[in-house]
């Protein structure tokens, strides 16, 4: 915190003065502002990165966020069955935006919902659950909820790291 500029310190102090709803709104609006001008896809590897960047920026934000989903979670194992847990859990695209770009105040409720959707999918496709390998139902639920929280946090971190990486050389850009 010692390396913060005076403006950053002031911004942090103002943020702390907001109620939880205000904090949520500021986080979402700030991230959306950056995402409107910052591509987060892997367009840099194509033959025409400029065109790909323009096309990506025209895509809905939620669609772009889904493209950043981490796949190293067993919540995403059902993708092989064309059962996208997050897309099903967040039926409205704006829900994904609110969850991933907003505050973490409701993360436990969101994680519980992700687990419910995952369990429905696992049941539908007869995927073995930890209870079939000796775990109690309470242990399995605790593990799944922890996994869902890690999944949400990893997703947020991936989005933030990508924005920082892509905007890093443009700090203080007046076009933001």
Tab-separated table of C-alpha atoms in Angstrom:
chain	number	residue	atom	x	y	z
A	1	UNK	CA	0.000	0.000	0.000
A	2	UNK	CA	2.991	2.296	0.408
A	3	UNK	CA	3.513	2.478	-3.340
A	4	UNK	CA	0.035	3.876	-4.083
A	5	UNK	CA	-0.219	7.305	-5.670
A	6	UNK	CA	-2.188	10.028	-3.911
A	7	UNK	CA	-5.019	9.536	-6.411
A	8	UNK	CA	-5.104	5.803	-5.744
A	9	UNK	CA	-5.211	6.407	-1.987
A	10	UNK	CA	-8.040	8.894	-2.449
A	11	UNK	CA	-9.942	6.450	-4.646
A	12	UNK	CA	-9.553	3.711	-2.049
A	13	UNK	CA	-10.788	6.029	0.719
A	14	UNK	CA	-13.815	7.029	-1.355
A	15	UNK	CA	-14.561	3.393	-2.170
A	16	UNK	CA	-14.533	2.532	1.537
A	17	UNK	CA	-17.150	5.243	2.159
A	18	UNK	CA	-19.669	3.497	-0.097
A	19	UNK	CA	-22.254	1.022	1.120
A	20	UNK	CA	-22.109	-2.508	-0.310
A	21	UNK	CA	-24.472	-1.655	-3.157
A	22	UNK	CA	-22.368	1.359	-4.115
A	23	UNK	CA	-19.165	-0.699	-3.991
A	24	UNK	CA	-20.739	-3.320	-6.223
A	25	UNK	CA	-21.832	-0.682	-8.728
A	26	UNK	CA	-18.402	1.003	-8.796
A	27	UNK	CA	-16.591	-2.296	-9.364
A	28	UNK	CA	-18.930	-3.324	-12.169
A	29	UNK	CA	-18.890	0.084	-13.872
A	30	UNK	CA	-15.100	0.319	-13.673
A	31	UNK	CA	-14.577	-3.166	-15.090
A	32	UNK	CA	-17.144	-2.568	-17.828
A	33	UNK	CA	-15.434	0.678	-18.780
A	34	UNK	CA	-12.156	-1.187	-19.215
A	35	UNK	CA	-13.745	-4.122	-21.028
A	36	UNK	CA	-15.380	-1.815	-23.572
A	37	UNK	CA	-11.922	-0.832	-24.818
A	38	UNK	CA	-9.802	-3.834	-23.851
A	39	UNK	CA	-9.944	-7.138	-25.703
A	40	UNK	CA	-9.468	-10.119	-23.401
A	41	UNK	CA	-9.528	-12.903	-26.003
A	42	UNK	CA	-6.522	-14.452	-27.652
A	43	UNK	CA	-6.813	-12.438	-30.858
A	44	UNK	CA	-3.085	-11.685	-30.759
A	45	UNK	CA	-2.390	-15.121	-32.208
A	46	UNK	CA	-4.455	-14.735	-35.376
A	47	UNK	CA	-3.493	-13.500	-38.820
A	48	UNK	CA	-5.456	-10.261	-38.423
A	49	UNK	CA	-5.303	-9.211	-34.763
A	50	UNK	CA	-6.673	-5.698	-35.412
A	51	UNK	CA	-9.828	-7.042	-37.076
A	52	UNK	CA	-10.213	-9.707	-34.368
A	53	UNK	CA	-9.869	-7.040	-31.670
A	54	UNK	CA	-12.630	-4.948	-33.253
A	55	UNK	CA	-14.875	-7.984	-33.623
A	56	UNK	CA	-14.295	-9.032	-30.013
A	57	UNK	CA	-15.075	-5.568	-28.667
A	58	UNK	CA	-18.409	-5.745	-30.522
A	59	UNK	CA	-19.345	-8.994	-28.736
A	60	UNK	CA	-21.478	-8.875	-25.577
A	61	UNK	CA	-19.362	-8.540	-22.414
A	62	UNK	CA	-20.865	-11.690	-20.864
A	63	UNK	CA	-19.872	-13.740	-23.911
A	64	UNK	CA	-16.327	-12.410	-23.642
A	65	UNK	CA	-16.222	-13.222	-19.916
A	66	UNK	CA	-17.360	-16.795	-20.593
A	67	UNK	CA	-14.372	-17.072	-22.934
A	68	UNK	CA	-12.122	-16.392	-19.927
A	69	UNK	CA	-13.584	-19.223	-17.843
A	70	UNK	CA	-10.911	-21.334	-16.127
A	71	UNK	CA	-11.233	-24.993	-17.075
A	72	UNK	CA	-9.133	-26.497	-14.311
A	73	UNK	CA	-12.139	-27.082	-12.069
A	74	UNK	CA	-14.263	-30.176	-11.885
A	75	UNK	CA	-17.279	-27.883	-12.134
A	76	UNK	CA	-16.360	-27.552	-15.800
A	77	UNK	CA	-15.955	-31.301	-16.371
A	78	UNK	CA	-19.521	-31.423	-17.657
A	79	UNK	CA	-18.570	-29.283	-20.672
A	80	UNK	CA	-17.686	-32.557	-22.398
A	81	UNK	CA	-21.411	-33.332	-22.164
A	82	UNK	CA	-22.333	-29.880	-23.506
A	83	UNK	CA	-23.578	-28.969	-20.025
A	84	UNK	CA	-22.118	-25.566	-19.136
A	85	UNK	CA	-22.600	-25.153	-15.395
A	86	UNK	CA	-22.002	-21.383	-15.240
A	87	UNK	CA	-24.174	-20.591	-18.254
A	88	UNK	CA	-27.006	-22.692	-16.804
A	89	UNK	CA	-26.593	-21.252	-13.290
A	90	UNK	CA	-26.561	-17.692	-14.573
A	91	UNK	CA	-29.560	-17.855	-16.868
A	92	UNK	CA	-29.399	-14.163	-17.693
A	93	UNK	CA	-26.119	-12.937	-19.213
A	94	UNK	CA	-26.047	-9.919	-16.902
A	95	UNK	CA	-25.851	-12.279	-13.934
A	96	UNK	CA	-22.419	-13.411	-15.088
A	97	UNK	CA	-21.318	-9.794	-15.419
A	98	UNK	CA	-22.630	-8.924	-11.961
A	99	UNK	CA	-21.062	-11.974	-10.298
A	100	UNK	CA	-17.678	-11.766	-11.984
A	101	UNK	CA	-17.216	-8.000	-11.983
A	102	UNK	CA	-19.065	-7.073	-8.785
A	103	UNK	CA	-18.252	-7.531	-5.124
A	104	UNK	CA	-17.734	-10.897	-3.516
A	105	UNK	CA	-20.519	-10.271	-0.990
A	106	UNK	CA	-22.794	-12.955	-2.442
A	107	UNK	CA	-20.129	-15.462	-3.473
A	108	UNK	CA	-21.297	-18.133	-1.031
A	109	UNK	CA	-24.842	-18.018	-2.407
A	110	UNK	CA	-23.515	-18.059	-5.972
A	111	UNK	CA	-21.231	-20.999	-5.137
A	112	UNK	CA	-24.166	-22.912	-3.636
A	113	UNK	CA	-26.170	-22.354	-6.814
A	114	UNK	CA	-23.244	-23.493	-8.998
A	115	UNK	CA	-22.987	-26.657	-6.900
A	116	UNK	CA	-26.729	-27.338	-7.277
A	117	UNK	CA	-26.481	-26.971	-11.051
A	118	UNK	CA	-23.352	-29.145	-11.147
A	119	UNK	CA	-25.078	-31.876	-9.131
A	120	UNK	CA	-28.107	-31.760	-11.436
A	121	UNK	CA	-25.812	-32.203	-14.434
A	122	UNK	CA	-23.803	-34.951	-12.762
A	123	UNK	CA	-27.055	-36.766	-12.004
A	124	UNK	CA	-28.342	-36.273	-15.558
A	125	UNK	CA	-25.195	-37.760	-17.087
A	126	UNK	CA	-24.544	-40.354	-14.344
A	127	UNK	CA	-21.202	-38.827	-13.378
A	128	UNK	CA	-19.709	-40.504	-10.286
A	129	UNK	CA	-19.665	-38.244	-7.236
A	130	UNK	CA	-17.227	-38.317	-4.293
A	131	UNK	CA	-19.900	-40.036	-2.174
A	132	UNK	CA	-19.479	-43.091	-4.396
A	133	UNK	CA	-15.838	-43.229	-3.357
A	134	UNK	CA	-16.324	-43.061	0.406
A	135	UNK	CA	-16.864	-39.361	1.092
A	136	UNK	CA	-19.857	-38.432	3.199
A	137	UNK	CA	-22.477	-36.168	1.666
A	138	UNK	CA	-21.435	-33.339	4.023
A	139	UNK	CA	-17.772	-33.733	3.015
A	140	UNK	CA	-18.699	-33.784	-0.659
A	141	UNK	CA	-20.875	-30.657	-0.352
A	142	UNK	CA	-18.186	-28.780	1.584
A	143	UNK	CA	-15.599	-29.755	-1.031
A	144	UNK	CA	-17.875	-28.763	-3.926
A	145	UNK	CA	-18.684	-25.401	-2.323
A	146	UNK	CA	-14.962	-24.720	-1.774
A	147	UNK	CA	-14.332	-25.699	-5.397
A	148	UNK	CA	-17.079	-23.337	-6.584
A	149	UNK	CA	-15.626	-20.432	-4.564
A	150	UNK	CA	-12.153	-21.155	-5.952
A	151	UNK	CA	-13.647	-21.327	-9.444
A	152	UNK	CA	-15.294	-17.890	-9.095
A	153	UNK	CA	-12.136	-16.349	-7.646
A	154	UNK	CA	-9.887	-17.930	-10.296
A	155	UNK	CA	-12.207	-16.631	-13.012
A	156	UNK	CA	-12.157	-13.111	-11.585
A	157	UNK	CA	-8.395	-13.240	-11.221
A	158	UNK	CA	-7.966	-14.410	-14.810
A	159	UNK	CA	-10.124	-11.523	-16.059
A	160	UNK	CA	-8.263	-8.996	-13.913
A	161	UNK	CA	-4.822	-10.323	-14.874
A	162	UNK	CA	-5.723	-10.175	-18.553
A	163	UNK	CA	-7.021	-6.601	-18.287
A	164	UNK	CA	-3.889	-5.575	-16.393
A	165	UNK	CA	-1.685	-7.302	-18.958
A	166	UNK	CA	-3.429	-5.700	-21.916
A	167	UNK	CA	-3.740	-2.258	-20.308
A	168	UNK	CA	-0.390	-2.302	-18.471
A	169	UNK	CA	1.462	-0.386	-21.129
A	170	UNK	CA	-1.394	2.115	-21.448
A	171	UNK	CA	-1.796	3.245	-17.847
A	172	UNK	CA	-3.137	6.736	-17.689
A	173	UNK	CA	-4.484	6.485	-21.245
A	174	UNK	CA	-6.895	9.424	-21.718
A	175	UNK	CA	-9.108	7.267	-23.971
A	176	UNK	CA	-10.294	5.297	-20.960
